[in-house]
Short mmCIF file of C-alpha atoms in Angstrom, two decimals:
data_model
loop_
_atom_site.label_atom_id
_atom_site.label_comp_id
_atom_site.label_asym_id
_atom_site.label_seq_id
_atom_site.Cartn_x
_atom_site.Cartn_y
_atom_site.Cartn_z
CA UNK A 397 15.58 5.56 21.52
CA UNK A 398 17.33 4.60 18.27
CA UNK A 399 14.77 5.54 15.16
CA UNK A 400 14.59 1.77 13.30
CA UNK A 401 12.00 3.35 10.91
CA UNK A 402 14.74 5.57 9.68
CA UNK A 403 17.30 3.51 9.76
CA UNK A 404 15.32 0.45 8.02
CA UNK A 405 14.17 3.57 5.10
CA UNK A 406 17.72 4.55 4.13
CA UNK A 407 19.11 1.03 4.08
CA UNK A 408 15.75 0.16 1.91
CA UNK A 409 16.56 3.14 -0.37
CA UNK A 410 20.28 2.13 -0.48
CA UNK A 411 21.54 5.61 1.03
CA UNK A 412 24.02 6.06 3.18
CA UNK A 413 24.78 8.48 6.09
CA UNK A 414 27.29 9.97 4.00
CA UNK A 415 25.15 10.76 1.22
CA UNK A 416 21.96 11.95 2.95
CA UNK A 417 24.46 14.52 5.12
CA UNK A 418 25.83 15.37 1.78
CA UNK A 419 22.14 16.32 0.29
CA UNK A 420 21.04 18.05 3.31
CA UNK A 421 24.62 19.68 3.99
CA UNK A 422 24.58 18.69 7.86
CA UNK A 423 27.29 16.85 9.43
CA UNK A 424 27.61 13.08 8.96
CA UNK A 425 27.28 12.87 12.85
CA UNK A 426 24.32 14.55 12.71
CA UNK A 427 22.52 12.39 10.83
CA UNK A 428 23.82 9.56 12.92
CA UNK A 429 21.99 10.88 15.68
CA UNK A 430 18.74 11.11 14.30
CA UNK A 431 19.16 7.57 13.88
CA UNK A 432 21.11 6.36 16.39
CA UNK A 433 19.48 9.11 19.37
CA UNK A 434 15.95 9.29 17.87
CA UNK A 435 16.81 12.75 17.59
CA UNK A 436 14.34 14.76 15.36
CA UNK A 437 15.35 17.02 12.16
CA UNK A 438 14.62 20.38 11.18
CA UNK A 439 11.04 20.35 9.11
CA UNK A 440 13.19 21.17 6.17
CA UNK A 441 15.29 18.29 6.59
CA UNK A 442 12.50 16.25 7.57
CA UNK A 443 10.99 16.75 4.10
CA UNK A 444 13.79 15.66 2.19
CA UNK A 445 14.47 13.09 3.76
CA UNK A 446 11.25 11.74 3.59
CA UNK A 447 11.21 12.59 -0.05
CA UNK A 448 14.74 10.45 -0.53
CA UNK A 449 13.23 7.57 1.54
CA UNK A 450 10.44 7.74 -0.22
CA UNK A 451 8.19 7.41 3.21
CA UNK A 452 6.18 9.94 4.96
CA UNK A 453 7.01 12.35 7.53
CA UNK A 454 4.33 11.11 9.65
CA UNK A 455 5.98 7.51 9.20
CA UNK A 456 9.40 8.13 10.10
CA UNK A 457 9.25 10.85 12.80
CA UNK A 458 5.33 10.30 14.23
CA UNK A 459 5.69 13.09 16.92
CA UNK A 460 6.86 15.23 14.76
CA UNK A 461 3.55 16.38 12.87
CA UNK A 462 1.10 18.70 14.87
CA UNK A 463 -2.46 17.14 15.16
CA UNK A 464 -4.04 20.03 13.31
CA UNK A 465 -1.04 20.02 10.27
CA UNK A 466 -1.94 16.33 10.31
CA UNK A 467 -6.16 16.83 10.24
CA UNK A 468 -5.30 19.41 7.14
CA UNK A 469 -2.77 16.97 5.12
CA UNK A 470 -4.95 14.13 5.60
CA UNK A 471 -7.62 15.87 3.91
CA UNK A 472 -5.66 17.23 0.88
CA UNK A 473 -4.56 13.45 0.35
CA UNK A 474 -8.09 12.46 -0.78
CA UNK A 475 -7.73 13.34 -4.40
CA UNK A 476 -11.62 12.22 -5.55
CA UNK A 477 -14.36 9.99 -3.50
CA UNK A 478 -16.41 7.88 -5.54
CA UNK A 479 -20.14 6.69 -4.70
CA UNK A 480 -19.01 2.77 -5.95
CA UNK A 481 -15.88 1.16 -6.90
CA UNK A 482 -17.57 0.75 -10.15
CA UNK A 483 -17.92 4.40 -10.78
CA UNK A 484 -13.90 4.88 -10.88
CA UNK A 485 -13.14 5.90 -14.42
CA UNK A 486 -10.95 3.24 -16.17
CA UNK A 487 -8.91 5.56 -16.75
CA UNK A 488 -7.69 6.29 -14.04
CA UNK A 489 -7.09 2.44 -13.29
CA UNK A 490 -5.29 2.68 -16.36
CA UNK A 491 -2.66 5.86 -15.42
CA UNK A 492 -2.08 3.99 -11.92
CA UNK A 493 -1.15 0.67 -13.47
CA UNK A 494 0.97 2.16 -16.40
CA UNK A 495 2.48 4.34 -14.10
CA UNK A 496 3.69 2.39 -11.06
CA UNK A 497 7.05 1.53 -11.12
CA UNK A 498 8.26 0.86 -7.81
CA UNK A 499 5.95 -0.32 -5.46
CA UNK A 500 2.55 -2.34 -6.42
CA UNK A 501 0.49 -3.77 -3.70
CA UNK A 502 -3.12 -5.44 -3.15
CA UNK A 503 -4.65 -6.51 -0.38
CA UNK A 504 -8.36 -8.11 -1.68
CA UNK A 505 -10.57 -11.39 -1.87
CA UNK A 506 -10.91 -11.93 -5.39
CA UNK A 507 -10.75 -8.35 -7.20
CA UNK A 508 -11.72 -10.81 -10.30
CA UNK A 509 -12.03 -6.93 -12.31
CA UNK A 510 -8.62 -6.64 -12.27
CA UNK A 511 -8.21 -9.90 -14.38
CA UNK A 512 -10.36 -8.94 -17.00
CA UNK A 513 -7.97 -6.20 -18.04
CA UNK A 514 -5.92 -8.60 -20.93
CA UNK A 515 -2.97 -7.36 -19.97
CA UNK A 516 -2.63 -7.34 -16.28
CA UNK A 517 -0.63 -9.99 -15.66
CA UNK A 518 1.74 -9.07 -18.05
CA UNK A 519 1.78 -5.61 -17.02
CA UNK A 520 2.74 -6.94 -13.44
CA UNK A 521 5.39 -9.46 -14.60
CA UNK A 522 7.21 -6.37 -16.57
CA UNK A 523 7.29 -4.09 -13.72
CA UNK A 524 9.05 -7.23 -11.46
CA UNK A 525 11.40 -7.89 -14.37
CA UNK A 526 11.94 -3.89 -14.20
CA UNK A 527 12.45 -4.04 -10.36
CA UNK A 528 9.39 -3.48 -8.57
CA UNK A 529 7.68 -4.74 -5.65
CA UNK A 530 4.75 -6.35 -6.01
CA UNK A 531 2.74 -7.87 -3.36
CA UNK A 532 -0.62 -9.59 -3.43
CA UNK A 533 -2.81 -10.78 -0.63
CA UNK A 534 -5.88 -12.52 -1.72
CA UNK A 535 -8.51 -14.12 0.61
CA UNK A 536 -7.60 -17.47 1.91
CA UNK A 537 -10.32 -19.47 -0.37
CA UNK A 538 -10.68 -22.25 2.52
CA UNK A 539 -10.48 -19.52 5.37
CA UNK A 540 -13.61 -18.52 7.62
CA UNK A 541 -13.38 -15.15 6.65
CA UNK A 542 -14.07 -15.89 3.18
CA UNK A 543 -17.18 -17.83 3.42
CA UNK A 544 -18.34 -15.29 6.24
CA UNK A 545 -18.01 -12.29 3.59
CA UNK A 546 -19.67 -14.45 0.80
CA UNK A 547 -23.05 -14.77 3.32
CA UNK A 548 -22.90 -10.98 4.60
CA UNK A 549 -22.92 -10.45 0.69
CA UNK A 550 -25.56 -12.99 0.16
CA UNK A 551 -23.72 -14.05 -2.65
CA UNK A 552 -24.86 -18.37 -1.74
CA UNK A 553 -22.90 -21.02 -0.45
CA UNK A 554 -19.32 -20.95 -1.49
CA UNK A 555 -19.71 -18.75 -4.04
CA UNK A 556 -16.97 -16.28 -2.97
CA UNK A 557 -14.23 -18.93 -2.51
CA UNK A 558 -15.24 -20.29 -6.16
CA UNK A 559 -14.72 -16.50 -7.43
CA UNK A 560 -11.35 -16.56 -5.40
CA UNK A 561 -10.00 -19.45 -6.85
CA UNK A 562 -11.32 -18.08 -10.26
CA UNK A 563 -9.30 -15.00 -10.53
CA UNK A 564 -5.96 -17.41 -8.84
CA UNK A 565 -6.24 -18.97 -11.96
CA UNK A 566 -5.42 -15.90 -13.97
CA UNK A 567 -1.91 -15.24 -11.35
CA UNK A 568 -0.49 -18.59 -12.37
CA UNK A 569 1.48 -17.18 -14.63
CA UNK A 570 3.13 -14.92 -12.34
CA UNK A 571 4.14 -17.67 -9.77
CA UNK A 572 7.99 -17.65 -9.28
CA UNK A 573 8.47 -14.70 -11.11
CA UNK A 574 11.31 -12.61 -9.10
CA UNK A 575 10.08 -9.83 -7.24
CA UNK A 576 6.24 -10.90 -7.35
CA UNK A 577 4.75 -12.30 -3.96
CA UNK A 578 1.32 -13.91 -3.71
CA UNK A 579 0.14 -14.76 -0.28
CA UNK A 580 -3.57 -15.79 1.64
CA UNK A 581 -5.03 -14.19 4.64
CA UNK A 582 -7.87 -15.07 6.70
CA UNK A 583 -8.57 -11.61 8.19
CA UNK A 584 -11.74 -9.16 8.08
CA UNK A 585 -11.23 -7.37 5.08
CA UNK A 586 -12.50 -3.93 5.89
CA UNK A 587 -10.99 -2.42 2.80
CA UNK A 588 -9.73 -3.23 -0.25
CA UNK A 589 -6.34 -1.68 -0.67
CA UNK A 590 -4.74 -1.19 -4.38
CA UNK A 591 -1.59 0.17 -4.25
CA UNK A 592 0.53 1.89 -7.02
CA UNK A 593 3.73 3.75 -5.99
CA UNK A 594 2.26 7.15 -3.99
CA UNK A 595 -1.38 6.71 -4.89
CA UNK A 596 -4.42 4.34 -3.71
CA UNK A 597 -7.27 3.26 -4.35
CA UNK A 598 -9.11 2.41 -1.02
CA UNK A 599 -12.64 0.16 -1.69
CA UNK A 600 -14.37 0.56 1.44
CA UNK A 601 -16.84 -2.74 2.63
CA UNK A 602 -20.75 -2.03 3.82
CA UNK A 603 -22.68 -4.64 5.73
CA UNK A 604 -24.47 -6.50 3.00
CA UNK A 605 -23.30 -4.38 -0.18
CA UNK A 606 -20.58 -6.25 -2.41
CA UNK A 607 -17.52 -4.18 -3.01
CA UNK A 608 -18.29 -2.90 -6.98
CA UNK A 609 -20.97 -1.24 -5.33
CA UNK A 610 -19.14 0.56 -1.90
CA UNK A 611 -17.96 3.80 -2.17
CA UNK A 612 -14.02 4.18 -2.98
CA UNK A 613 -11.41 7.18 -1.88
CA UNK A 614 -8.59 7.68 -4.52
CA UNK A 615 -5.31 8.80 -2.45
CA UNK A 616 -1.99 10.37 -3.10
CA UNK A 617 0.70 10.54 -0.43
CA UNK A 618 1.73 13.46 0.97
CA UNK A 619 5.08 13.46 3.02
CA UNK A 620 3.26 14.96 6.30
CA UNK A 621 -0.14 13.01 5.75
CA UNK A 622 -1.39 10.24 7.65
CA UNK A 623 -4.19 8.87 5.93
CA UNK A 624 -2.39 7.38 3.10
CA UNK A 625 0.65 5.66 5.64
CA UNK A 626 -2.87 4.84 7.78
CA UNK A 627 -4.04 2.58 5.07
CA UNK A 628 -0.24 1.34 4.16
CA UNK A 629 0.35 0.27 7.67
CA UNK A 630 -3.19 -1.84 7.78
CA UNK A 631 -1.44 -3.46 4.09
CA UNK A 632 1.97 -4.12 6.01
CA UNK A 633 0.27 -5.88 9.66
CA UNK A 634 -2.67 -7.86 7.12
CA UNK A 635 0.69 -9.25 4.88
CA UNK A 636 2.78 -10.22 8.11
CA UNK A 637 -0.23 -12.30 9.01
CA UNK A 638 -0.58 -14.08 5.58
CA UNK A 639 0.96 -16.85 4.43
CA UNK A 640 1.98 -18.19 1.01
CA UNK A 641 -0.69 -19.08 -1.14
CA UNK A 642 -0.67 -22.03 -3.05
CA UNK A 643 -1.80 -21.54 -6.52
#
Protein backbone atom coordinates (compact mmCIF):
# COMPACT_ATOMS: atom_id res chain seq x y z
CA UNK A 1 0.00 0.00 0.00
CA UNK A 2 1.35 3.31 -1.33
CA UNK A 3 2.39 5.63 1.93
CA UNK A 4 0.09 9.04 1.05
CA UNK A 5 1.33 10.43 4.44
CA UNK A 6 4.76 10.45 3.00
CA UNK A 7 4.13 11.33 -0.11
CA UNK A 8 1.60 14.32 0.89
CA UNK A 9 4.89 15.45 3.63
CA UNK A 10 7.56 15.81 0.94
CA UNK A 11 5.33 17.50 -1.61
CA UNK A 12 4.17 19.85 1.55
CA UNK A 13 7.89 20.46 2.33
CA UNK A 14 8.66 21.00 -1.42
CA UNK A 15 11.32 18.03 -1.56
CA UNK A 16 11.77 15.90 -4.06
CA UNK A 17 12.78 12.19 -4.42
CA UNK A 18 15.91 13.31 -5.77
CA UNK A 19 16.86 15.42 -3.00
CA UNK A 20 15.75 13.35 0.02
CA UNK A 21 17.91 10.21 -1.73
CA UNK A 22 20.60 12.75 -2.04
CA UNK A 23 20.49 13.65 1.96
CA UNK A 24 20.12 10.18 3.03
CA UNK A 25 22.61 8.79 0.24
CA UNK A 26 20.14 5.84 -0.82
CA UNK A 27 19.10 5.29 -4.26
CA UNK A 28 16.40 7.47 -5.84
CA UNK A 29 14.43 4.14 -6.35
CA UNK A 30 14.62 3.50 -3.01
CA UNK A 31 12.95 6.19 -1.81
CA UNK A 32 10.31 5.66 -4.42
CA UNK A 33 9.43 2.61 -2.78
CA UNK A 34 8.86 3.75 0.52
CA UNK A 35 6.38 5.77 -1.09
CA UNK A 36 5.13 4.11 -3.78
CA UNK A 37 5.39 0.20 -1.84
CA UNK A 38 4.72 1.47 1.72
CA UNK A 39 7.97 0.08 2.26
CA UNK A 40 9.53 1.14 5.67
CA UNK A 41 13.14 2.89 6.18
CA UNK A 42 15.96 2.18 8.26
CA UNK A 43 15.36 4.05 11.89
CA UNK A 44 18.17 6.24 10.79
CA UNK A 45 16.53 7.21 7.74
CA UNK A 46 13.33 7.33 9.35
CA UNK A 47 14.60 10.16 11.56
CA UNK A 48 15.69 12.34 8.97
CA UNK A 49 13.24 12.15 7.11
CA UNK A 50 10.90 12.97 9.58
CA UNK A 51 13.13 15.78 10.62
CA UNK A 52 13.07 17.18 6.70
CA UNK A 53 9.25 16.72 6.63
CA UNK A 54 8.99 18.22 9.57
CA UNK A 55 6.32 15.36 10.85
CA UNK A 56 6.77 12.64 13.28
CA UNK A 57 7.94 9.23 12.93
CA UNK A 58 4.94 7.96 14.51
CA UNK A 59 2.92 10.04 11.78
CA UNK A 60 4.44 8.92 8.72
CA UNK A 61 5.40 5.27 9.35
CA UNK A 62 2.72 4.29 12.45
CA UNK A 63 3.96 0.61 12.64
CA UNK A 64 7.08 1.50 12.77
CA UNK A 65 7.46 2.64 16.56
CA UNK A 66 7.45 -0.19 19.26
CA UNK A 67 4.60 0.31 21.88
CA UNK A 68 7.07 0.60 24.73
CA UNK A 69 9.61 3.27 22.57
CA UNK A 70 6.26 4.97 22.02
CA UNK A 71 4.95 4.83 26.07
CA UNK A 72 8.71 6.35 26.81
CA UNK A 73 8.67 9.26 23.98
CA UNK A 74 5.28 10.19 24.84
CA UNK A 75 6.30 10.88 28.22
CA UNK A 76 9.51 12.90 27.51
CA UNK A 77 7.16 15.14 25.23
CA UNK A 78 5.39 16.63 28.28
CA UNK A 79 7.80 19.41 28.96
CA UNK A 80 5.79 20.97 32.31
CA UNK A 81 1.99 20.24 33.60
CA UNK A 82 0.33 23.04 35.08
CA UNK A 83 -2.52 22.88 37.88
CA UNK A 84 -4.67 25.81 35.65
CA UNK A 85 -4.26 27.39 32.38
CA UNK A 86 -3.88 30.47 34.38
CA UNK A 87 -0.83 29.31 36.15
CA UNK A 88 1.25 29.14 32.69
CA UNK A 89 3.91 31.79 33.03
CA UNK A 90 3.43 34.56 30.40
CA UNK A 91 6.38 33.97 29.49
CA UNK A 92 6.30 31.22 28.14
CA UNK A 93 3.14 32.37 26.04
CA UNK A 94 5.39 34.96 25.07
CA UNK A 95 8.63 32.61 23.66
CA UNK A 96 5.86 30.40 21.79
CA UNK A 97 4.25 33.32 20.02
CA UNK A 98 7.58 35.19 19.18
CA UNK A 99 8.95 32.12 18.17
CA UNK A 100 6.58 30.34 15.78
CA UNK A 101 7.30 30.78 12.42
CA UNK A 102 5.84 28.16 10.45
CA UNK A 103 2.93 26.65 11.68
CA UNK A 104 0.31 28.47 14.22
CA UNK A 105 -2.85 26.76 15.06
CA UNK A 106 -5.92 27.09 17.63
CA UNK A 107 -8.60 25.15 18.11
CA UNK A 108 -10.85 27.08 21.15
CA UNK A 109 -14.32 28.80 21.99
CA UNK A 110 -13.37 32.17 22.77
CA UNK A 111 -9.65 32.09 24.27
CA UNK A 112 -10.70 35.98 24.84
CA UNK A 113 -6.84 35.94 26.92
CA UNK A 114 -5.22 35.74 23.91
CA UNK A 115 -6.77 39.13 22.74
CA UNK A 116 -5.75 41.02 25.54
CA UNK A 117 -2.12 40.63 24.56
CA UNK A 118 -1.95 44.29 22.36
CA UNK A 119 -0.16 42.83 19.95
CA UNK A 120 -1.59 39.57 18.95
CA UNK A 121 -3.16 40.25 16.04
CA UNK A 122 -0.42 41.91 14.66
CA UNK A 123 1.93 39.37 15.70
CA UNK A 124 -0.28 36.83 13.67
CA UNK A 125 -0.71 39.02 10.55
CA UNK A 126 3.37 39.30 10.39
CA UNK A 127 4.01 35.71 10.63
CA UNK A 128 1.24 35.18 7.44
CA UNK A 129 2.92 38.04 5.60
CA UNK A 130 6.29 36.00 6.55
CA UNK A 131 4.72 32.68 5.31
CA UNK A 132 3.14 30.86 7.97
CA UNK A 133 0.17 28.88 8.52
CA UNK A 134 -2.17 29.97 10.67
CA UNK A 135 -5.36 28.37 11.44
CA UNK A 136 -8.10 29.26 13.89
CA UNK A 137 -11.16 27.36 14.92
CA UNK A 138 -13.35 29.17 17.28
CA UNK A 139 -16.72 27.88 18.65
CA UNK A 140 -19.60 28.29 16.36
CA UNK A 141 -21.35 31.27 18.52
CA UNK A 142 -24.97 30.03 17.29
CA UNK A 143 -23.92 26.22 17.57
CA UNK A 144 -25.38 23.80 20.37
CA UNK A 145 -22.16 23.07 21.58
CA UNK A 146 -21.54 26.48 22.59
CA UNK A 147 -24.49 27.20 24.67
CA UNK A 148 -24.14 23.53 26.12
CA UNK A 149 -20.46 24.46 27.42
CA UNK A 150 -21.67 27.95 28.66
CA UNK A 151 -24.40 25.90 31.15
CA UNK A 152 -21.85 22.99 32.17
CA UNK A 153 -19.75 26.19 33.11
CA UNK A 154 -22.65 27.87 34.69
CA UNK A 155 -21.54 30.84 33.15
CA UNK A 156 -25.86 32.07 32.43
CA UNK A 157 -27.74 32.16 29.43
CA UNK A 158 -25.77 33.02 26.39
CA UNK A 159 -23.06 34.25 28.03
CA UNK A 160 -20.41 32.12 26.24
CA UNK A 161 -21.60 32.93 22.69
CA UNK A 162 -21.55 36.80 23.79
CA UNK A 163 -17.74 36.14 24.94
CA UNK A 164 -17.27 34.35 21.47
CA UNK A 165 -18.42 36.98 19.46
CA UNK A 166 -16.39 39.36 21.80
CA UNK A 167 -12.96 38.13 21.14
CA UNK A 168 -14.25 37.75 16.89
CA UNK A 169 -14.28 41.24 17.16
CA UNK A 170 -10.61 41.56 17.92
CA UNK A 171 -9.76 38.91 14.47
CA UNK A 172 -11.43 41.38 12.14
CA UNK A 173 -8.51 42.70 11.29
CA UNK A 174 -7.00 39.61 10.18
CA UNK A 175 -9.90 38.62 7.77
CA UNK A 176 -8.51 38.14 4.18
CA UNK A 177 -5.15 38.37 5.17
CA UNK A 178 -3.17 35.60 2.97
CA UNK A 179 -2.24 32.65 4.76
CA UNK A 180 -4.64 33.29 7.89
CA UNK A 181 -7.84 30.96 8.10
CA UNK A 182 -10.65 31.53 10.58
CA UNK A 183 -13.30 28.90 10.71
CA UNK A 184 -16.48 27.72 13.35
CA UNK A 185 -17.08 24.33 14.70
CA UNK A 186 -19.85 22.94 16.58
CA UNK A 187 -18.00 20.01 18.21
CA UNK A 188 -17.29 18.98 22.02
CA UNK A 189 -14.35 20.78 22.77
CA UNK A 190 -12.46 18.47 25.04
CA UNK A 191 -9.30 20.47 24.79
CA UNK A 192 -8.11 23.53 23.92
CA UNK A 193 -5.29 23.16 21.48
CA UNK A 194 -2.64 26.19 20.90
CA UNK A 195 -0.31 25.41 18.50
CA UNK A 196 3.14 27.04 17.72
CA UNK A 197 5.51 25.22 15.29
CA UNK A 198 6.77 21.88 17.51
CA UNK A 199 5.31 22.90 20.83
CA UNK A 200 1.64 23.00 22.51
CA UNK A 201 -0.13 24.09 24.83
CA UNK A 202 -3.00 21.56 25.57
CA UNK A 203 -5.97 23.24 28.09
CA UNK A 204 -7.71 20.29 29.22
CA UNK A 205 -11.89 20.82 30.04
CA UNK A 206 -13.44 19.47 33.64
CA UNK A 207 -17.16 19.01 34.08
CA UNK A 208 -18.21 22.31 35.55
CA UNK A 209 -14.66 24.11 35.85
CA UNK A 210 -14.08 26.94 33.10
CA UNK A 211 -10.90 26.48 31.19
CA UNK A 212 -8.48 29.38 33.10
CA UNK A 213 -8.96 27.17 35.85
CA UNK A 214 -8.24 23.28 34.20
CA UNK A 215 -5.03 21.99 34.36
CA UNK A 216 -2.76 22.51 31.06
CA UNK A 217 0.25 20.10 29.58
CA UNK A 218 2.96 22.17 27.69
CA UNK A 219 4.32 19.80 24.73
CA UNK A 220 7.22 19.62 22.39
CA UNK A 221 7.32 17.15 19.50
CA UNK A 222 9.48 14.54 19.37
CA UNK A 223 9.98 12.71 15.94
CA UNK A 224 9.03 9.12 17.53
CA UNK A 225 6.30 10.54 20.02
CA UNK A 226 2.74 10.18 19.78
CA UNK A 227 1.23 12.36 22.16
CA UNK A 228 1.99 15.54 20.50
CA UNK A 229 0.77 14.09 16.62
CA UNK A 230 -2.26 12.61 19.13
CA UNK A 231 -3.39 16.07 19.88
CA UNK A 232 -2.43 17.43 16.13
CA UNK A 233 -4.56 14.83 14.54
CA UNK A 234 -7.76 15.74 16.97
CA UNK A 235 -6.75 19.75 15.47
CA UNK A 236 -6.71 18.34 11.76
CA UNK A 237 -10.39 15.95 11.98
CA UNK A 238 -12.10 19.15 14.41
CA UNK A 239 -10.86 21.76 11.26
CA UNK A 240 -12.17 19.34 8.39
CA UNK A 241 -15.47 19.55 10.20
CA UNK A 242 -15.57 23.41 10.51
CA UNK A 243 -16.66 25.72 8.30
CA UNK A 244 -15.84 29.36 7.52
CA UNK A 245 -16.74 31.69 10.04
CA UNK A 246 -18.27 34.77 9.29
CA UNK A 247 -16.85 37.61 11.15
Amino acid sequence: MPNERLRDALLRNGLTLEQVAKALSVDQKTVERWITKGRTPYPKHRHKIAAMARESETYLWPDSVAPERRAETAAAEVVSVFPHRNAIPVELWDRLINDASQTVEILVHAALFLVERPRFIKDLAAKAAAGAKIRLAFGDPDGNSVALRGEEEQLGDGTLPARVRNALAFYRPLVGVEGVEMRFHNTTLYNSIFRFDDEMIINTHVYGFQGAHAPSLHLRRLSAGDLFETYSESFETVWNLAKPATI
